[in-house]
């Protein structure tokens, strides 16, 4: 068999599962640390419930992903999770799913490993979203998830410090509302809302335009230009900030239009995505 024929024959198998996310204007990629519970509890000596060294490594990884070759408008990181919002006009690799996933997971794994000086890995999934409101809802969802997990973590480790076993700590916290957990911490002398913002609800990272003094090479005169730089903030007003950051995006869709988008989204997913079962690893 000629090489050209063999190449064409084998590539049909390699490309058989390729998908291009071209039906949706917005794409969010979410990366999660693989086996980070074991990494943070057994392999490395971290403070609990939160460690500045781990947080710094996540920030370095997030900033690396912001400038790795894709047009990323916004990044949100909390715990061992990173969410990236692609620019609506980014067409890297023709939005081929396996390319976006493999590159982002590889870049995140290498950047974090270098930052923490220990081998670590991330997985990645893509979330195609039909409209701006769903983008805002996505980040509000992850923001609320961070707050709930953070509050539970403070309570859990407070119980552990009191000598309670892991199983008993989980049992005592099971079924408690967020208000109940805040009251528990207050009785222990801990004001949850006074803790650092990144510990309570994560960090938002975006590009910002800043003035920059330059020199005209033709005249030698000083001129003012602008530069793009990465800005991070733990003081997050998720909905308002996102609506302003997604340039050129339409306003919130009508209820009927949003419902139509949801139906279309479900139809495309059912048509293209094989059924998968399982649950997210508990950390």
Tab-separated table of C-alpha atoms in Angstrom:
chain	number	residue	atom	x	y	z
A	1	UNK	CA	0.000	0.000	0.000
A	2	UNK	CA	1.326	3.426	-0.923
A	3	UNK	CA	2.038	5.736	1.999
A	4	UNK	CA	-0.485	8.293	0.712
A	5	UNK	CA	-3.212	5.638	0.696
A	6	UNK	CA	-2.198	4.364	4.141
A	7	UNK	CA	-2.139	7.921	5.476
A	8	UNK	CA	-5.632	8.655	4.159
A	9	UNK	CA	-6.945	5.350	5.476
A	10	UNK	CA	-5.594	5.805	9.012
A	11	UNK	CA	-6.522	9.485	9.334
A	12	UNK	CA	-10.198	8.683	8.902
A	13	UNK	CA	-10.032	6.837	12.240
A	14	UNK	CA	-8.002	9.566	13.938
A	15	UNK	CA	-10.479	12.218	12.849
A	16	UNK	CA	-13.652	10.159	13.288
A	17	UNK	CA	-14.537	11.788	16.625
A	18	UNK	CA	-13.449	15.323	15.778
A	19	UNK	CA	-16.024	17.969	16.646
A	20	UNK	CA	-15.957	21.653	15.817
A	21	UNK	CA	-17.840	23.945	18.197
A	22	UNK	CA	-19.230	26.284	15.562
A	23	UNK	CA	-22.900	26.323	16.566
A	24	UNK	CA	-22.394	28.536	19.616
A	25	UNK	CA	-21.009	32.030	19.944
A	26	UNK	CA	-19.593	31.565	23.439
A	27	UNK	CA	-17.216	28.901	24.730
A	28	UNK	CA	-16.059	28.426	28.307
A	29	UNK	CA	-13.300	25.951	29.145
A	30	UNK	CA	-13.170	24.584	32.681
A	31	UNK	CA	-10.039	22.942	34.036
A	32	UNK	CA	-9.874	20.906	37.246
A	33	UNK	CA	-6.876	19.524	39.092
A	34	UNK	CA	-6.625	15.753	38.700
A	35	UNK	CA	-6.159	13.970	42.034
A	36	UNK	CA	-5.571	17.231	43.877
A	37	UNK	CA	-7.141	15.935	47.078
A	38	UNK	CA	-4.308	13.430	47.407
A	39	UNK	CA	-1.791	16.020	46.206
A	40	UNK	CA	-2.752	18.606	48.822
A	41	UNK	CA	-3.398	16.235	51.723
A	42	UNK	CA	-0.675	13.611	51.308
A	43	UNK	CA	2.001	14.678	48.848
A	44	UNK	CA	2.553	18.308	49.837
A	45	UNK	CA	2.429	20.045	53.201
A	46	UNK	CA	-0.215	22.753	52.756
A	47	UNK	CA	-2.066	24.885	55.279
A	48	UNK	CA	-5.777	24.164	55.663
A	49	UNK	CA	-8.353	25.049	54.594
A	50	UNK	CA	-6.439	27.380	52.241
A	51	UNK	CA	-2.761	27.810	51.437
A	52	UNK	CA	-1.183	30.904	49.880
A	53	UNK	CA	1.422	28.837	48.017
A	54	UNK	CA	-1.272	26.765	46.319
A	55	UNK	CA	-3.272	29.893	45.522
A	56	UNK	CA	-0.220	31.609	44.013
A	57	UNK	CA	0.424	28.545	41.824
A	58	UNK	CA	-3.187	28.620	40.602
A	59	UNK	CA	-2.871	32.340	39.799
A	60	UNK	CA	0.343	31.770	37.836
A	61	UNK	CA	-1.329	28.931	35.943
A	62	UNK	CA	-4.388	31.060	35.201
A	63	UNK	CA	-2.293	33.991	33.973
A	64	UNK	CA	-0.293	31.615	31.775
A	65	UNK	CA	-3.498	30.324	30.170
A	66	UNK	CA	-4.667	33.876	29.524
A	67	UNK	CA	-1.673	34.441	27.241
A	68	UNK	CA	-1.008	31.010	25.743
A	69	UNK	CA	-2.163	31.752	22.198
A	70	UNK	CA	-5.950	31.773	22.479
A	71	UNK	CA	-8.005	34.951	22.749
A	72	UNK	CA	-9.196	34.592	26.336
A	73	UNK	CA	-11.378	37.457	27.576
A	74	UNK	CA	-11.862	36.390	31.164
A	75	UNK	CA	-10.571	33.855	33.681
A	76	UNK	CA	-12.062	32.826	37.010
A	77	UNK	CA	-10.211	30.556	39.424
A	78	UNK	CA	-11.318	29.061	42.717
A	79	UNK	CA	-9.874	26.129	44.656
A	80	UNK	CA	-8.280	23.808	42.029
A	81	UNK	CA	-10.575	25.024	39.239
A	82	UNK	CA	-10.057	27.461	36.361
A	83	UNK	CA	-12.755	28.746	33.983
A	84	UNK	CA	-11.765	30.534	30.764
A	85	UNK	CA	-14.106	32.567	28.559
A	86	UNK	CA	-13.025	32.623	24.907
A	87	UNK	CA	-13.450	35.731	22.804
A	88	UNK	CA	-16.506	35.348	20.573
A	89	UNK	CA	-14.323	35.818	17.480
A	90	UNK	CA	-11.601	33.352	18.471
A	91	UNK	CA	-11.445	30.682	15.788
A	92	UNK	CA	-8.248	28.916	16.838
A	93	UNK	CA	-7.946	25.478	15.222
A	94	UNK	CA	-11.383	26.122	13.741
A	95	UNK	CA	-12.740	25.553	17.270
A	96	UNK	CA	-11.808	21.889	17.101
A	97	UNK	CA	-12.750	20.394	20.465
A	98	UNK	CA	-9.859	17.968	20.925
A	99	UNK	CA	-7.300	20.635	20.094
A	100	UNK	CA	-8.673	23.152	22.591
A	101	UNK	CA	-8.992	20.541	25.339
A	102	UNK	CA	-5.595	18.912	24.877
A	103	UNK	CA	-3.651	22.181	24.559
A	104	UNK	CA	-5.285	23.831	27.575
A	105	UNK	CA	-4.937	20.742	29.771
A	106	UNK	CA	-1.291	20.333	28.787
A	107	UNK	CA	-0.418	23.999	29.279
A	108	UNK	CA	-2.163	24.114	32.672
A	109	UNK	CA	-0.478	20.932	33.865
A	110	UNK	CA	3.011	22.116	32.924
A	111	UNK	CA	2.520	25.663	34.267
A	112	UNK	CA	1.174	24.479	37.626
A	113	UNK	CA	3.867	21.804	37.988
A	114	UNK	CA	6.582	24.397	37.460
A	115	UNK	CA	4.915	26.823	39.868
A	116	UNK	CA	4.476	24.262	42.639
A	117	UNK	CA	7.687	22.308	41.880
A	118	UNK	CA	5.786	19.018	41.860
A	119	UNK	CA	4.250	16.970	39.053
A	120	UNK	CA	0.514	17.662	38.696
A	121	UNK	CA	-2.146	17.372	36.000
A	122	UNK	CA	-5.392	19.043	34.952
A	123	UNK	CA	-8.340	17.773	32.967
A	124	UNK	CA	-10.375	20.066	30.735
A	125	UNK	CA	-13.925	20.233	29.412
A	126	UNK	CA	-15.613	22.706	27.072
A	127	UNK	CA	-18.962	24.313	27.754
A	128	UNK	CA	-20.595	25.857	24.655
A	129	UNK	CA	-23.119	28.538	25.606
A	130	UNK	CA	-25.805	30.024	23.325
A	131	UNK	CA	-26.060	33.583	24.673
A	132	UNK	CA	-24.600	36.210	26.986
A	133	UNK	CA	-27.051	35.548	29.796
A	134	UNK	CA	-25.921	31.924	29.955
A	135	UNK	CA	-22.307	33.095	30.154
A	136	UNK	CA	-23.175	35.317	33.105
A	137	UNK	CA	-25.163	32.496	34.700
A	138	UNK	CA	-22.216	30.126	34.261
A	139	UNK	CA	-19.819	32.353	36.194
A	140	UNK	CA	-22.434	33.125	38.843
A	141	UNK	CA	-22.872	29.358	39.237
A	142	UNK	CA	-19.129	28.774	39.741
A	143	UNK	CA	-18.945	31.808	42.067
A	144	UNK	CA	-21.722	30.412	44.277
A	145	UNK	CA	-20.130	26.963	44.194
A	146	UNK	CA	-16.898	28.515	45.472
A	147	UNK	CA	-18.663	30.271	48.358
A	148	UNK	CA	-20.485	27.137	49.442
A	149	UNK	CA	-17.370	24.980	49.263
A	150	UNK	CA	-15.303	27.586	51.092
A	151	UNK	CA	-17.804	27.897	53.919
A	152	UNK	CA	-17.963	24.117	54.291
A	153	UNK	CA	-14.170	23.872	54.275
A	154	UNK	CA	-13.819	26.407	57.087
A	155	UNK	CA	-16.379	24.491	59.152
A	156	UNK	CA	-14.829	21.102	58.403
A	157	UNK	CA	-11.319	22.100	59.383
A	158	UNK	CA	-12.552	23.922	62.461
A	159	UNK	CA	-14.135	20.649	63.606
A	160	UNK	CA	-10.940	18.761	62.786
A	161	UNK	CA	-8.950	21.225	64.920
A	162	UNK	CA	-11.340	20.412	67.754
A	163	UNK	CA	-10.358	16.741	67.492
A	164	UNK	CA	-13.386	15.555	65.519
A	165	UNK	CA	-12.725	12.660	63.105
A	166	UNK	CA	-13.171	13.180	59.336
A	167	UNK	CA	-16.276	10.991	59.236
A	168	UNK	CA	-17.858	12.682	62.257
A	169	UNK	CA	-17.062	16.133	60.846
A	170	UNK	CA	-18.853	15.241	57.615
A	171	UNK	CA	-21.810	13.909	59.596
A	172	UNK	CA	-22.121	17.048	61.706
A	173	UNK	CA	-22.038	19.313	58.662
A	174	UNK	CA	-24.481	17.233	56.627
A	175	UNK	CA	-27.770	19.053	56.188
A	176	UNK	CA	-26.616	22.350	57.703
A	177	UNK	CA	-27.652	25.481	55.832
A	178	UNK	CA	-25.165	28.187	54.929
A	179	UNK	CA	-26.612	30.323	57.718
A	180	UNK	CA	-26.100	27.498	60.212
A	181	UNK	CA	-22.484	27.150	59.107
A	182	UNK	CA	-21.847	30.870	59.521
A	183	UNK	CA	-23.300	30.713	63.015
A	184	UNK	CA	-21.076	27.737	63.831
A	185	UNK	CA	-17.989	29.656	62.696
A	186	UNK	CA	-19.054	32.796	64.565
A	187	UNK	CA	-19.320	30.801	67.785
A	188	UNK	CA	-15.760	29.602	67.130
A	189	UNK	CA	-14.628	33.222	66.735
A	190	UNK	CA	-14.353	33.146	62.937
A	191	UNK	CA	-16.020	35.824	60.792
A	192	UNK	CA	-16.366	34.162	57.392
A	193	UNK	CA	-17.061	37.424	55.554
A	194	UNK	CA	-13.862	38.938	56.980
A	195	UNK	CA	-11.660	36.294	55.333
A	196	UNK	CA	-9.659	37.117	52.197
A	197	UNK	CA	-11.805	37.382	49.084
A	198	UNK	CA	-9.923	34.687	47.178
A	199	UNK	CA	-10.574	32.257	50.012
A	200	UNK	CA	-14.303	32.994	50.081
A	201	UNK	CA	-15.139	33.150	46.396
A	202	UNK	CA	-12.068	32.920	44.179
A	203	UNK	CA	-10.326	35.396	41.862
A	204	UNK	CA	-11.379	37.038	38.605
A	205	UNK	CA	-8.659	37.765	36.031
A	206	UNK	CA	-9.084	39.947	32.957
A	207	UNK	CA	-7.190	42.054	30.450
A	208	UNK	CA	-7.091	45.795	30.988
A	209	UNK	CA	-5.791	48.643	28.838
A	210	UNK	CA	-3.246	50.946	30.491
A	211	UNK	CA	-1.335	54.027	29.240
A	212	UNK	CA	2.281	53.484	28.227
A	213	UNK	CA	4.992	56.040	27.503
A	214	UNK	CA	6.853	55.258	24.295
A	215	UNK	CA	9.233	56.904	21.821
A	216	UNK	CA	8.521	57.615	18.170
A	217	UNK	CA	11.431	55.893	16.353
A	218	UNK	CA	11.220	58.381	13.476
A	219	UNK	CA	11.299	61.600	15.505
A	220	UNK	CA	12.686	60.500	18.842
A	221	UNK	CA	9.828	62.296	20.581
A	222	UNK	CA	8.026	60.734	23.522
A	223	UNK	CA	4.488	59.579	22.751
A	224	UNK	CA	1.731	58.018	24.807
A	225	UNK	CA	0.409	54.655	23.705
A	226	UNK	CA	-1.538	51.882	25.403
A	227	UNK	CA	-0.700	48.356	26.448
A	228	UNK	CA	-2.707	45.347	27.537
A	229	UNK	CA	-1.922	43.782	30.890
A	230	UNK	CA	-3.480	41.159	33.128
A	231	UNK	CA	-5.450	42.399	36.126
A	232	UNK	CA	-6.740	40.187	38.923
A	233	UNK	CA	-9.330	40.928	41.570
A	234	UNK	CA	-10.893	39.061	44.466
A	235	UNK	CA	-13.568	41.741	44.871
A	236	UNK	CA	-16.053	40.313	42.415
A	237	UNK	CA	-19.353	41.688	41.137
A	238	UNK	CA	-19.817	38.810	38.751
A	239	UNK	CA	-22.926	39.755	36.774
A	240	UNK	CA	-22.138	43.443	36.215
A	241	UNK	CA	-18.486	42.854	35.372
A	242	UNK	CA	-19.224	40.121	32.855
A	243	UNK	CA	-21.870	42.133	31.046
A	244	UNK	CA	-19.315	44.933	30.526
A	245	UNK	CA	-16.420	42.652	29.639
A	246	UNK	CA	-18.083	40.733	26.819
A	247	UNK	CA	-17.768	43.449	24.168
A	248	UNK	CA	-20.299	43.652	21.401
A	249	UNK	CA	-22.496	40.989	22.925
A	250	UNK	CA	-26.264	41.465	22.775
A	251	UNK	CA	-28.238	42.311	25.894
A	252	UNK	CA	-30.089	39.750	27.953
A	253	UNK	CA	-32.311	37.679	25.692
A	254	UNK	CA	-36.068	37.566	25.995
A	255	UNK	CA	-37.546	34.597	27.850
A	256	UNK	CA	-38.836	33.043	24.607
A	257	UNK	CA	-35.534	33.529	22.786
A	258	UNK	CA	-33.626	32.068	25.724
A	259	UNK	CA	-35.931	29.038	25.748
A	260	UNK	CA	-35.382	28.567	22.016
A	261	UNK	CA	-31.611	28.647	22.585
A	262	UNK	CA	-31.887	26.065	25.345
A	263	UNK	CA	-33.896	23.744	23.100
A	264	UNK	CA	-31.375	24.166	20.290
A	265	UNK	CA	-28.510	23.551	22.697
A	266	UNK	CA	-30.129	20.332	23.955
A	267	UNK	CA	-30.790	19.173	20.394
A	268	UNK	CA	-27.180	19.693	19.319
A	269	UNK	CA	-25.829	17.958	22.430
A	270	UNK	CA	-28.082	14.949	21.927
A	271	UNK	CA	-27.164	14.742	18.282
A	272	UNK	CA	-23.414	15.029	18.793
A	273	UNK	CA	-22.481	13.881	22.270
A	274	UNK	CA	-22.491	10.219	23.413
A	275	UNK	CA	-24.194	9.573	26.731
A	276	UNK	CA	-21.833	9.589	29.683
A	277	UNK	CA	-22.415	8.662	33.250
A	278	UNK	CA	-20.497	9.363	36.422
A	279	UNK	CA	-20.026	12.059	38.989
A	280	UNK	CA	-17.412	14.620	39.783
A	281	UNK	CA	-14.718	13.443	42.155
A	282	UNK	CA	-15.316	14.682	45.648
A	283	UNK	CA	-12.420	16.706	47.059
